[in-house]
Coordinates of C-alpha atoms in Angstrom, one line a residue:
M1 CA -14.0 3.0 16.3
K2 CA -14.7 0.5 19.1
K3 CA -11.7 -0.9 21.0
Y4 CA -11.1 -3.2 23.9
L5 CA -7.8 -2.8 25.8
F6 CA -6.4 -5.2 28.4
I7 CA -3.0 -4.1 29.8
T8 CA -0.8 -6.0 32.2
L9 CA 2.1 -4.2 33.8
F10 CA 5.1 -6.5 34.1
S11 CA 7.6 -4.1 35.6
F12 CA 8.2 -0.5 36.4
L13 CA 11.7 -0.3 37.8
I14 CA 14.4 2.2 38.6
L15 CA 17.5 0.3 37.3
N16 CA 21.0 0.6 38.5
L17 CA 23.4 2.1 36.0
N18 CA 25.2 -1.2 35.4
A19 CA 22.3 -2.8 33.6
K20 CA 23.2 -3.4 30.0
E21 CA 20.7 -5.7 28.3
Y22 CA 16.9 -5.5 28.1
T23 CA 14.6 -8.0 26.4
V24 CA 11.0 -8.2 25.2
S25 CA 9.3 -11.2 23.6
S26 CA 6.3 -11.6 21.4
P27 CA 3.1 -12.9 23.1
S28 CA 3.8 -16.3 21.6
G29 CA 7.4 -16.2 23.0
E30 CA 8.8 -17.1 19.6
L31 CA 10.3 -13.7 18.7
K32 CA 12.7 -12.1 21.1
V33 CA 14.2 -8.6 21.0
T34 CA 17.5 -8.0 22.9
V35 CA 18.5 -4.3 23.4
S36 CA 22.0 -3.6 24.5
V37 CA 22.8 -0.2 26.0
D38 CA 26.5 0.8 26.3
E39 CA 28.5 3.4 24.4
N40 CA 25.9 3.0 21.8
I41 CA 22.5 1.2 21.5
T42 CA 22.0 -2.0 19.5
Y43 CA 19.1 -4.3 19.1
A44 CA 19.0 -7.9 17.9
V45 CA 16.0 -10.2 17.1
S46 CA 15.8 -14.0 17.4
L47 CA 13.1 -16.4 16.2
N48 CA 12.8 -19.6 18.2
G49 CA 16.3 -19.0 19.5
K50 CA 17.8 -18.5 16.1
E51 CA 19.3 -15.0 15.4
I52 CA 17.4 -13.3 12.6
I53 CA 18.7 -9.7 13.1
T54 CA 22.2 -9.5 14.5
P55 CA 23.2 -6.6 16.8
S56 CA 22.3 -3.5 14.9
A57 CA 23.2 0.1 15.9
I58 CA 20.5 2.7 16.1
S59 CA 20.8 6.4 17.0
M60 CA 19.5 9.9 16.2
K61 CA 21.6 13.1 16.1
L62 CA 20.0 16.4 17.0
D63 CA 21.3 19.9 16.2
D64 CA 22.1 20.7 19.8
G65 CA 24.7 18.0 19.9
L66 CA 22.5 15.4 21.6
V67 CA 22.9 12.0 20.1
L68 CA 20.1 9.6 21.1
G69 CA 21.7 6.3 21.9
E70 CA 25.2 7.5 22.5
N71 CA 26.7 6.9 26.0
A72 CA 23.1 6.3 27.1
R73 CA 22.0 5.6 30.7
V74 CA 18.7 4.0 31.2
R75 CA 16.7 5.7 33.9
K76 CA 13.7 3.4 34.0
T77 CA 12.1 0.7 32.0
K78 CA 8.5 -0.6 31.6
T79 CA 7.2 -3.7 30.0
T80 CA 3.5 -3.8 29.0
E81 CA 1.3 -6.4 27.3
V82 CA -1.5 -5.0 25.1
N83 CA -4.2 -7.1 23.7
Q84 CA -6.9 -5.1 21.9
E85 CA -9.2 -5.3 18.9
I86 CA -9.2 -2.7 16.2
I87 CA -12.3 -2.1 14.1
P88 CA -11.1 -0.4 10.9
V89 CA -13.3 2.3 9.4
V90 CA -12.4 0.8 5.9
N91 CA -11.8 -2.9 5.8
R92 CA -8.9 -4.5 3.8
K93 CA -8.1 -7.9 5.0
H94 CA -10.3 -8.1 8.0
A95 CA -13.4 -6.5 9.7
Q96 CA -11.7 -6.9 13.1
I97 CA -8.0 -6.8 13.7
E98 CA -6.3 -8.4 16.7
D99 CA -3.6 -6.1 18.1
H100 CA -1.6 -8.1 20.5
Y101 CA 1.9 -7.2 21.5
N102 CA 4.4 -6.6 24.3
L103 CA 5.9 -3.2 24.6
L104 CA 9.3 -2.4 26.1
T105 CA 9.9 1.3 27.0
L106 CA 13.4 2.5 27.9
S107 CA 13.5 6.0 29.3
F108 CA 16.6 8.2 29.2
K109 CA 17.3 11.8 30.0
N110 CA 15.2 13.8 27.5
Y111 CA 14.3 10.9 25.3
S112 CA 12.9 7.4 25.1
L113 CA 13.1 4.2 23.0
E114 CA 10.2 1.8 22.5
F115 CA 10.1 -1.7 21.1
K116 CA 6.9 -3.5 20.2
A117 CA 7.1 -7.3 19.8
Y118 CA 4.2 -8.9 17.8
N119 CA 3.9 -12.6 16.9
D120 CA 4.7 -11.6 13.3
G121 CA 7.3 -8.9 13.8
V122 CA 9.0 -6.2 15.8
A123 CA 9.2 -2.4 15.6
Y124 CA 11.0 0.4 17.4
R125 CA 10.8 4.1 17.6
W126 CA 12.4 7.1 19.3
G127 CA 10.7 9.8 21.3
V128 CA 12.2 13.2 22.4
E129 CA 11.1 15.4 25.2
K130 CA 12.0 19.0 24.5
K131 CA 10.2 22.3 25.1
E132 CA 12.0 24.2 22.3
P133 CA 12.1 23.5 18.6
F134 CA 15.0 21.4 17.3
K135 CA 16.3 19.8 14.2
V136 CA 17.1 16.2 13.4
V137 CA 20.5 16.1 11.7
S138 CA 20.6 12.4 11.0
E139 CA 19.1 9.1 12.0
Q140 CA 21.0 5.8 12.1
A141 CA 18.7 2.8 11.5
T142 CA 20.6 -0.5 10.9
F143 CA 19.2 -3.9 9.8
A144 CA 22.1 -6.4 10.0
F145 CA 21.7 -10.1 9.1
P146 CA 23.8 -13.1 10.1
A147 CA 24.4 -14.2 6.5
N148 CA 24.5 -12.9 2.9
H149 CA 20.8 -13.5 2.3
E150 CA 18.9 -13.0 -1.0
I151 CA 16.6 -10.0 -1.1
W152 CA 13.9 -8.4 -3.2
F153 CA 15.4 -5.0 -3.9
P154 CA 13.2 -2.1 -5.4
E155 CA 16.2 -0.1 -6.4
E156 CA 15.9 3.6 -6.9
E157 CA 18.1 6.0 -8.8
S158 CA 16.9 9.1 -7.0
M159 CA 14.8 10.1 -4.0
F160 CA 12.7 12.1 -6.5
T161 CA 10.6 9.1 -7.4
H162 CA 7.2 7.6 -7.9
Q163 CA 8.5 4.5 -6.1
E164 CA 7.3 2.3 -8.9
R165 CA 10.0 -0.3 -9.1
I166 CA 10.7 -3.9 -10.2
Y167 CA 11.9 -6.0 -7.2
E168 CA 15.3 -7.2 -8.3
R169 CA 16.5 -10.5 -6.8
V170 CA 20.0 -9.8 -5.5
K171 CA 22.2 -10.6 -2.5
L172 CA 22.8 -8.3 0.5
S173 CA 26.4 -8.0 -0.5
D174 CA 25.4 -6.7 -3.9
V175 CA 24.0 -3.6 -2.3
T176 CA 27.0 -1.3 -2.1
P177 CA 26.7 2.0 -0.1
N178 CA 26.0 3.9 -3.2
R179 CA 23.0 1.7 -4.1
F180 CA 19.6 2.2 -2.4
C181 CA 16.0 1.2 -2.5
S182 CA 12.6 2.4 -1.4
T183 CA 10.8 0.6 1.3
G184 CA 9.3 -1.8 2.0
M185 CA 11.8 -4.4 0.9
L186 CA 12.1 -8.1 1.6
V187 CA 14.9 -10.3 2.9
D188 CA 14.9 -14.1 2.5
C189 CA 16.4 -15.6 5.7
G190 CA 15.9 -19.2 4.6
N191 CA 13.8 -21.9 6.5
N192 CA 10.6 -20.2 5.1
T193 CA 11.4 -17.0 7.1
K194 CA 11.2 -13.6 5.5
V195 CA 11.9 -10.2 6.9
Y196 CA 10.0 -7.2 5.5
I197 CA 11.4 -3.8 6.4
S198 CA 9.3 -0.7 6.2
E199 CA 7.9 2.0 8.5
S200 CA 4.7 3.2 10.0
D201 CA 3.4 6.4 11.7
L202 CA 5.3 8.5 9.1
M203 CA 4.2 11.9 10.2
D204 CA 6.1 15.2 10.0
Y205 CA 9.3 13.4 9.1
P206 CA 11.0 12.2 5.9
G207 CA 10.4 8.7 4.5
M208 CA 13.0 6.0 4.9
F209 CA 15.0 4.4 2.1
L210 CA 17.6 1.7 2.6
K211 CA 21.2 1.6 1.3
G212 CA 24.2 -0.7 1.7
S213 CA 26.4 -0.4 4.8
T214 CA 30.0 0.7 4.7
E215 CA 30.8 -1.5 7.7
N216 CA 28.9 -4.7 7.1
S217 CA 28.1 -6.2 3.7
N218 CA 25.2 -8.2 5.3
A219 CA 23.5 -5.0 6.6
L220 CA 21.2 -2.3 5.2
V221 CA 21.0 1.2 6.7
G222 CA 18.5 4.0 6.6
K223 CA 18.7 6.8 4.1
Y224 CA 16.5 9.9 4.3
P225 CA 15.8 12.9 2.1
S226 CA 16.9 16.1 3.7
V227 CA 14.7 19.1 4.3
V228 CA 14.1 20.8 0.9
L229 CA 15.1 24.4 0.7
E230 CA 14.4 25.1 -3.0
T231 CA 12.5 23.4 -5.8
K232 CA 12.2 23.9 -9.6
Q233 CA 9.0 23.2 -11.5
N234 CA 9.4 21.5 -14.9
G235 CA 6.2 21.5 -16.8
D236 CA 2.8 21.2 -15.2
R237 CA 3.6 18.4 -12.8
N238 CA 7.3 17.8 -11.9
V239 CA 8.5 19.9 -9.0
A240 CA 11.9 18.6 -8.2
P241 CA 14.1 19.6 -5.2
T242 CA 17.2 21.6 -6.2
K243 CA 18.7 22.5 -2.8
Y244 CA 18.6 20.6 0.5
A245 CA 19.4 21.6 4.1
D246 CA 22.1 19.7 6.1
Y247 CA 19.4 18.2 8.3
I248 CA 16.5 15.9 7.7
A249 CA 13.7 17.3 9.9
E250 CA 12.6 20.4 11.8
C251 CA 10.6 19.6 15.0
K252 CA 8.5 21.8 17.2
G253 CA 9.2 20.1 20.5
T254 CA 8.3 16.9 22.3
R255 CA 7.3 14.2 19.9
T256 CA 7.7 10.6 18.8
F257 CA 9.2 9.4 15.5
P258 CA 8.1 6.8 12.9
W259 CA 8.2 3.1 13.8
R260 CA 10.9 1.1 12.1
A261 CA 9.1 -2.1 11.3
M262 CA 10.4 -5.6 10.6
I263 CA 7.7 -8.1 9.8
I264 CA 9.2 -11.6 10.4
T265 CA 7.1 -14.4 9.1
D266 CA 6.6 -16.9 6.3
D267 CA 5.2 -16.1 2.8
A268 CA 1.6 -16.5 3.8
G269 CA 2.1 -14.4 6.9
L270 CA 3.4 -11.5 4.9
V271 CA 0.1 -11.4 3.0
E272 CA -2.0 -11.7 6.1
S273 CA 0.0 -9.2 8.2
E274 CA -1.7 -6.0 9.4
M275 CA 1.3 -4.8 11.4
I276 CA 1.9 -1.6 9.4
Y277 CA -1.7 -0.6 10.0
K278 CA -1.6 -1.6 13.7
L279 CA 1.5 0.7 14.3
A280 CA -0.3 3.7 12.7
P281 CA -2.0 6.5 14.6
E282 CA -5.6 6.0 15.5
N283 CA -8.5 7.5 13.5
V284 CA -8.9 11.2 14.2
L285 CA -12.2 11.7 12.2
E286 CA -15.4 11.8 14.3
N287 CA -17.8 11.2 11.4
T288 CA -16.8 8.5 9.0
D289 CA -20.2 7.3 7.7
W290 CA -19.6 9.0 4.4
I291 CA -16.5 7.0 3.6
K292 CA -17.5 4.4 1.1
P293 CA -15.1 2.0 -0.6
G294 CA -16.0 0.7 -4.0
K295 CA -15.0 -0.1 -7.6
V296 CA -14.3 2.5 -10.2
A297 CA -14.6 2.7 -14.0
W298 CA -11.3 4.3 -15.0
D299 CA -10.8 6.2 -18.3
W300 CA -7.0 6.9 -18.7
W301 CA -5.6 3.4 -19.2
N302 CA -8.0 2.7 -22.1
A303 CA -7.5 6.3 -23.5
N304 CA -11.3 6.9 -23.6
N305 CA -11.2 4.7 -26.7
I306 CA -14.9 3.6 -26.5
Y307 CA -16.6 2.4 -29.6
G308 CA -20.0 1.4 -31.0
V309 CA -21.5 4.7 -30.1
D310 CA -23.0 7.6 -32.1
F311 CA -20.7 10.3 -30.7
E312 CA -17.0 11.1 -30.8
S313 CA -15.3 9.6 -27.8
G314 CA -12.8 11.6 -25.7
V315 CA -12.8 14.0 -22.8
N316 CA -16.4 15.1 -23.0
N317 CA -19.7 14.6 -21.2
N318 CA -21.1 12.1 -23.6
T319 CA -18.1 9.8 -23.0
Y320 CA -18.3 10.1 -19.3
K321 CA -22.1 9.5 -19.3
Y322 CA -21.3 6.3 -21.1
Y323 CA -18.9 5.4 -18.2
I324 CA -21.6 6.3 -15.7
D325 CA -24.2 4.1 -17.5
F326 CA -21.7 1.2 -17.5
A327 CA -20.9 1.7 -13.8
S328 CA -24.5 1.8 -13.0
K329 CA -25.4 -1.4 -14.9
Y330 CA -22.7 -3.3 -13.0
G331 CA -23.0 -1.8 -9.6
L332 CA -19.7 0.1 -9.6
E333 CA -19.7 2.9 -7.1
Y334 CA -17.6 5.5 -9.0
I335 CA -16.2 6.7 -12.2
I336 CA -13.0 8.8 -12.4
L337 CA -12.2 11.8 -14.7
D338 CA -8.5 11.5 -15.2
E339 CA -6.2 13.8 -17.0
G340 CA -7.8 16.2 -19.4
W341 CA -10.9 17.6 -17.6
Y342 CA -9.2 20.9 -16.7
H343 CA -6.5 23.0 -18.3
L344 CA -3.3 21.8 -16.6
E345 CA -2.0 25.3 -15.8
D346 CA -5.2 26.1 -13.8
I347 CA -7.2 23.6 -11.9
M348 CA -10.2 26.0 -11.8
D349 CA -10.3 26.2 -15.6
V350 CA -12.5 23.3 -16.8
V351 CA -12.2 22.4 -20.5
D352 CA -15.1 23.4 -22.7
D353 CA -16.4 19.9 -23.4
I354 CA -16.8 19.0 -19.7
D355 CA -19.5 20.1 -17.3
I356 CA -18.7 18.6 -13.9
Q357 CA -22.0 19.6 -12.3
E358 CA -24.0 17.9 -15.1
L359 CA -21.9 14.7 -14.7
V360 CA -22.3 14.7 -10.9
D361 CA -26.0 15.2 -11.2
Y362 CA -26.3 12.5 -13.9
G363 CA -24.3 10.1 -11.7
K364 CA -26.6 10.7 -8.7
Q365 CA -29.5 9.6 -10.8
K366 CA -27.6 6.4 -11.5
N367 CA -26.1 5.9 -8.0
V368 CA -22.6 6.5 -9.3
G369 CA -20.2 9.0 -7.7
V370 CA -17.5 11.1 -9.5
I371 CA -13.8 11.2 -8.6
L372 CA -11.5 13.8 -10.1
W373 CA -7.8 13.4 -10.9
V374 CA -5.6 16.4 -10.1
V375 CA -1.9 17.3 -10.3
W376 CA -0.8 18.0 -6.7
K377 CA 0.9 21.4 -7.5
A378 CA -2.1 22.7 -9.4
L379 CA -4.3 21.7 -6.5
D380 CA -2.0 23.2 -3.9
D381 CA -1.9 26.5 -5.8
K382 CA -5.6 27.0 -5.3
L383 CA -6.3 24.4 -2.6
I384 CA -9.2 25.8 -0.6
E385 CA -10.9 27.3 -3.6
A386 CA -10.7 24.1 -5.6
L387 CA -11.7 21.8 -2.7
D388 CA -14.6 24.0 -1.9
Q389 CA -15.7 23.8 -5.5
F390 CA -15.4 20.0 -5.6
Q391 CA -17.6 19.9 -2.5
E392 CA -20.1 22.3 -4.0
W393 CA -20.3 20.1 -7.2
G394 CA -20.9 17.0 -5.1
V395 CA -17.7 15.2 -6.1
K396 CA -16.9 12.2 -4.0
G397 CA -13.1 12.3 -4.0
I398 CA -9.8 13.1 -5.6
K399 CA -7.0 11.2 -7.2
I400 CA -3.9 13.4 -6.5
D401 CA -0.8 12.7 -8.6
F402 CA 2.9 13.4 -9.2
M403 CA 4.2 14.2 -5.7
Q404 CA 7.2 12.0 -6.3
R405 CA 8.8 12.9 -2.9
D406 CA 8.7 11.9 0.7
D407 CA 10.8 14.6 2.3
Q408 CA 9.3 16.2 5.5
W409 CA 7.5 19.0 3.6
M410 CA 5.8 16.5 1.3
V411 CA 4.9 14.1 4.0
N412 CA 3.2 17.0 5.7
F413 CA 1.5 17.9 2.5
Y414 CA -0.1 14.4 2.3
E415 CA -1.6 14.9 5.8
K416 CA -2.8 18.4 4.8
I417 CA -4.6 17.0 1.8
A418 CA -6.1 14.2 3.9
R419 CA -7.3 16.7 6.5
E420 CA -8.7 19.3 4.2
C421 CA -10.5 16.6 2.1
A422 CA -12.0 15.0 5.2
K423 CA -13.5 18.4 6.1
R424 CA -15.3 18.3 2.8
E425 CA -16.1 14.6 2.9
L426 CA -13.8 13.8 0.0
L427 CA -11.9 10.5 -0.5
V428 CA -8.2 10.6 -1.4
D429 CA -6.3 8.3 -3.7
Y430 CA -2.6 9.1 -3.8
H431 CA -0.7 8.5 -7.1
G432 CA 2.9 9.4 -7.9
A433 CA 3.2 8.5 -4.3
Y434 CA 5.3 6.7 -1.6
K435 CA 3.9 3.6 0.0
P436 CA 1.2 3.6 2.7
S437 CA 2.8 4.2 6.1
G438 CA 0.0 4.9 8.5
L439 CA -1.9 7.9 7.2
D440 CA -4.8 5.7 6.0
R441 CA -5.6 4.7 9.6
K442 CA -5.3 8.2 11.0
Y443 CA -7.4 9.6 8.1
P444 CA -9.6 6.7 6.7
N445 CA -10.7 8.9 3.8
V446 CA -7.3 8.1 2.5
I447 CA -8.6 5.1 0.7
S448 CA -5.8 3.9 -1.6
Y449 CA -2.2 4.6 -2.9
E450 CA -0.2 3.9 -6.0
G451 CA 3.5 3.6 -5.2
V452 CA 3.5 0.5 -7.3
K453 CA 4.5 -0.5 -10.9
G454 CA 1.0 -1.2 -11.9
L455 CA -0.9 -2.0 -15.1
E456 CA -0.5 1.5 -16.6
N457 CA 3.1 0.5 -17.5
A458 CA 1.8 -2.0 -20.0
K459 CA 0.9 0.9 -22.2
W460 CA 4.6 1.5 -22.9
S461 CA 6.6 -1.5 -21.6
N462 CA 6.4 -5.3 -21.0
Q463 CA 5.9 -4.7 -17.3
P464 CA 4.2 -5.5 -15.1
D465 CA 4.5 -9.1 -16.0
P466 CA 3.1 -12.1 -14.1
E467 CA 6.3 -12.6 -12.1
H468 CA 6.1 -9.0 -10.9
N469 CA 2.4 -9.4 -10.2
V470 CA 3.0 -12.4 -7.9
T471 CA 5.8 -10.6 -6.1
L472 CA 3.6 -7.6 -5.1
P473 CA 1.4 -9.4 -2.5
F474 CA 4.6 -10.1 -0.5
T475 CA 6.3 -6.8 -1.0
R476 CA 4.4 -3.5 -1.8
M477 CA 1.0 -4.8 -0.7
V478 CA 2.3 -5.7 2.8
A479 CA 2.4 -1.9 3.4
G480 CA -1.3 -1.3 2.6
P481 CA -3.8 -0.6 -0.2
M482 CA -2.3 -0.8 -3.7
D483 CA -4.0 0.9 -6.6
F484 CA -2.5 -1.4 -9.3
T485 CA -5.6 -0.7 -11.6
P486 CA -6.3 -4.3 -12.9
G487 CA -9.0 -5.5 -15.3
A488 CA -7.5 -5.8 -18.8
M489 CA -9.7 -7.6 -21.3
L490 CA -7.1 -7.7 -24.1
N491 CA -4.6 -10.3 -22.9
A492 CA -1.4 -11.8 -24.4
N493 CA 1.1 -14.4 -23.6
K494 CA 4.8 -13.6 -23.4
T495 CA 5.4 -14.0 -27.1
N496 CA 2.4 -12.1 -28.4
F497 CA 2.4 -9.1 -26.0
N498 CA 3.0 -5.7 -27.4
A499 CA 2.8 -2.3 -25.7
V500 CA 0.1 -0.2 -27.3
F501 CA -0.7 3.1 -25.7
T502 CA -4.3 3.7 -26.9
E503 CA -5.5 0.1 -27.0
P504 CA -3.4 -1.6 -24.3
M505 CA -3.2 -5.2 -23.4
S506 CA -1.8 -7.1 -20.4
P507 CA 0.9 -9.7 -20.2
G508 CA -0.7 -12.9 -18.9
T509 CA -4.1 -14.5 -19.1
R510 CA -7.6 -13.2 -18.7
C511 CA -8.0 -15.1 -15.4
H512 CA -4.7 -13.7 -14.2
Q513 CA -6.4 -10.3 -14.4
L514 CA -9.6 -11.5 -12.7
G515 CA -7.4 -13.1 -9.9
M516 CA -6.1 -9.6 -9.1
Y517 CA -9.5 -8.5 -7.8
V518 CA -9.2 -11.1 -4.9
V519 CA -5.4 -11.1 -4.4
F520 CA -4.7 -7.3 -4.7
E521 CA -6.1 -5.1 -2.0
S522 CA -7.5 -1.6 -2.8
P523 CA -10.7 -0.3 -1.2
L524 CA -10.9 1.9 -4.3
Q525 CA -10.5 -0.8 -6.9
M526 CA -10.3 0.2 -10.6
L527 CA -11.7 -1.4 -13.7
A528 CA -9.0 -0.2 -16.0
D529 CA -10.3 -1.3 -19.4
N530 CA -12.7 0.1 -21.9
P531 CA -16.4 -0.2 -21.0
S532 CA -16.9 -1.2 -24.6
N533 CA -14.6 -4.1 -24.1
Y534 CA -16.3 -5.1 -20.8
Y535 CA -19.7 -5.1 -22.5
R536 CA -18.3 -7.8 -24.9
E537 CA -17.4 -9.9 -21.9
P538 CA -20.6 -10.6 -19.9
E539 CA -19.2 -13.8 -18.3
C540 CA -16.3 -11.9 -16.8
M541 CA -18.6 -9.0 -15.8
E542 CA -20.6 -11.5 -13.8
F543 CA -17.5 -11.9 -11.6
L544 CA -16.5 -8.2 -11.7
K545 CA -19.9 -7.2 -10.6
A546 CA -20.0 -9.6 -7.7
V547 CA -16.5 -9.1 -6.3
P548 CA -16.2 -6.5 -3.6
A549 CA -13.4 -4.0 -2.9
V550 CA -13.1 -4.7 0.9
W551 CA -13.1 -7.9 3.0
D552 CA -14.3 -9.3 6.3
D553 CA -11.7 -12.1 6.5
T554 CA -8.6 -13.3 4.6
K555 CA -7.0 -16.8 4.4
V556 CA -3.9 -17.4 2.4
L557 CA -4.2 -20.9 0.9
E558 CA -1.0 -21.2 -1.1
A559 CA 1.9 -18.8 -1.3
K560 CA 5.5 -18.5 -2.6
V561 CA 7.1 -15.1 -3.3
S562 CA 7.4 -14.4 -7.0
D563 CA 6.0 -17.8 -8.0
Y564 CA 2.3 -18.1 -7.0
I565 CA -0.4 -17.2 -4.6
A566 CA -3.9 -18.3 -3.8
V567 CA -6.1 -16.3 -1.3
A568 CA -9.6 -16.8 0.0
R569 CA -11.4 -13.7 1.2
K570 CA -14.8 -13.4 2.8
S571 CA -17.5 -10.8 2.2
G572 CA -20.8 -11.2 4.0
D573 CA -21.8 -14.8 3.6
K574 CA -19.7 -15.4 0.5
W575 CA -16.1 -16.5 -0.1
F576 CA -14.1 -15.3 -3.0
V577 CA -11.0 -17.2 -4.0
G578 CA -8.2 -15.9 -6.3
A579 CA -5.1 -17.5 -7.6
M580 CA -2.2 -16.3 -9.8
T581 CA 1.0 -17.7 -11.1
D582 CA 4.1 -16.4 -12.8
W583 CA 5.2 -17.3 -16.3
D584 CA 5.3 -21.0 -15.3
P585 CA 2.2 -23.1 -15.6
R586 CA 1.1 -24.2 -12.2
T587 CA -1.2 -26.8 -10.5
L588 CA -2.4 -26.1 -6.9
N589 CA -4.6 -28.1 -4.7
L590 CA -6.7 -25.8 -2.5
D591 CA -7.9 -26.9 0.9
L592 CA -11.4 -25.5 1.6
S593 CA -11.4 -26.3 5.3
F594 CA -12.0 -22.6 6.0
L595 CA -15.7 -23.2 5.0
G596 CA -18.4 -23.8 7.6
D597 CA -20.7 -26.8 7.8
G598 CA -22.8 -27.9 4.9
N599 CA -22.5 -27.8 1.1
Y600 CA -21.6 -24.8 -1.1
T601 CA -21.8 -23.9 -4.7
M602 CA -18.5 -22.9 -6.2
E603 CA -18.7 -20.9 -9.4
I604 CA -15.3 -20.9 -11.2
W605 CA -13.6 -18.9 -13.9
K606 CA -10.4 -20.6 -15.1
D607 CA -7.8 -20.5 -17.8
G608 CA -9.1 -22.1 -21.0
V609 CA -7.5 -25.2 -22.6
N610 CA -5.7 -22.9 -25.1
A611 CA -4.9 -20.0 -22.7
D612 CA -1.2 -20.8 -23.2
K613 CA -1.6 -19.7 -26.9
H614 CA -4.5 -17.3 -26.7
A615 CA -4.3 -15.6 -23.3
A616 CA -7.9 -14.4 -23.3
D617 CA -9.2 -18.0 -23.4
F618 CA -11.2 -19.0 -20.2
S619 CA -13.9 -21.3 -19.2
Q620 CA -16.5 -21.5 -16.4
E621 CA -17.9 -24.3 -14.3
K622 CA -20.0 -24.8 -11.2
I623 CA -19.3 -27.5 -8.7
T624 CA -20.5 -28.5 -5.2
V625 CA -17.9 -28.2 -2.4
S626 CA -17.7 -28.5 1.4
S627 CA -15.1 -27.9 4.1
S628 CA -13.6 -31.3 3.3
S629 CA -13.1 -30.5 -0.4
K630 CA -9.7 -30.2 -2.1
V631 CA -10.0 -28.3 -5.4
K632 CA -7.5 -28.7 -8.2
V633 CA -6.5 -25.4 -9.8
E634 CA -4.6 -25.5 -13.1
M635 CA -3.1 -22.3 -14.4
A636 CA -1.5 -21.6 -17.8
P637 CA 1.8 -19.7 -18.0
G638 CA 1.0 -16.2 -16.6
G639 CA -2.4 -17.6 -15.6
G640 CA -5.0 -17.2 -12.9
W641 CA -8.2 -18.7 -11.4
V642 CA -11.1 -17.2 -9.5
A643 CA -14.2 -18.6 -7.7
V644 CA -17.2 -17.4 -5.8
I645 CA -18.4 -19.8 -3.1
T646 CA -22.0 -19.5 -1.9
K647 CA -23.8 -21.6 0.8
K648 CA -26.5 -23.8 -0.7

């Protein structure tokens, strides 16, 4: 990773004990953080002079009685400007990321508090200096607002969760202290200003949930799973905690804690923000040349229900060679073997109809890699033996599933998997997982995450529907890569949709599904449907063959949370544009001023005239455009639109 760092030291002062308030502003000067140090510590955030976060108390209690933030006395303060460029190992939104912020560091006896102010948000974290091990009993993180704002609330019933939720639209006051949600979550502050609350640099510490406050109905406060003392396994995949400690983390000594992040921007800014990634630890892998993003032919959603072949479909080598042939024809980098390739009680016991080595070798001939799905507990039971075998076979990565926890032990397990897989040059895709929170920068072989109510749910419910789909870019996707698994070729409007497990369809139009390949970010992007169905759709496969999984640049053209989105993304010398709407028909006028000089060919896939009645209806056209063009996009209910723009 190449990086350029320019640091200006504003102040390094020994302050008198009467100093109470400390401030740091974003490089633009628009965002300002005010930290008040008295009997407790509070912070507040303003945007252009208007209060966005009201004074919010923060603290951390340790087992030796020390409470960080209580009766604190600042010993010294330092304010630093950092302006650097990050070159990510695996692109998502950009090939180069500007990392420009001002940093305020407050030093106390035995601990510190840091605030970073970016142009699109702020973040803070604690640090502790101790030679001996200690425990964190509790952490107080408060996010108080000046009014009873509307929020998008991914409510949870338990902290044993896949974090796959619908974002309910409620008021802050509706969130009583016994209600809580996973993060990130989104607050609508009015005046086209949103606050997205999440975390980054989540290492060796439990994840943060948010619950209602007992003291302020307009505030949310942190909630954390305690250290797990005992678990009970139910079946082959569910390992639920049954006994917790009375503390949330065990620490070895001097350390910093996760960043508490607030992205403060408009709707388009949420989609473009890289703040969670920028707050994460730097890459620790020396050799990353083997880390290859790409598209994947996926078997589980379509139940291996291929047809038009002279063999019985199912979990067998003939079926997976069919997937490999399909992937090879359309330039997909990988196939995945999901559930069924091994006996679930023993990851080393491959079923009789599967020969992994034969499939890997066949894939090499076709330039297609193989990824294996695994249940986390079965893998952990034989971790080194299994990963060594995967490496010997020549497998390219794993999709690890059903963790359903983010207590400290499980957070450390994520990092252990990332580290051990990196040693063997294996990619990692976390399913049954919490949201991205920094591990994918530290270990760039961590290439995608679930933690989202994705297309798999359409096999048994009417979700995810188009309104949910156009909420995700402003909520879950802000955290990082999102393995939603798009690509349905059987499409239905709201009236005609029906959940079918073995031959599933999607709510919304065909072009709504195509739009996901531009709008949704995942460097390991799935084609969820049946290769037999894709073969019947050569016009759509023209697009799915061309669209990449990572990007050099991103421009949000139109955006409104839960209503619509249009995004332009650059790859090489081509631009790809994707648009999606909710269940309301929509007309957008897209400004193409992001294009360079000259004329371009725009190849378009759009909802057909009858897509409101037959959701799979689409049409194509080619037009000539330039940077002065305005393109009219018309979308059916639950519709979408995509285009590829090439210089003439």
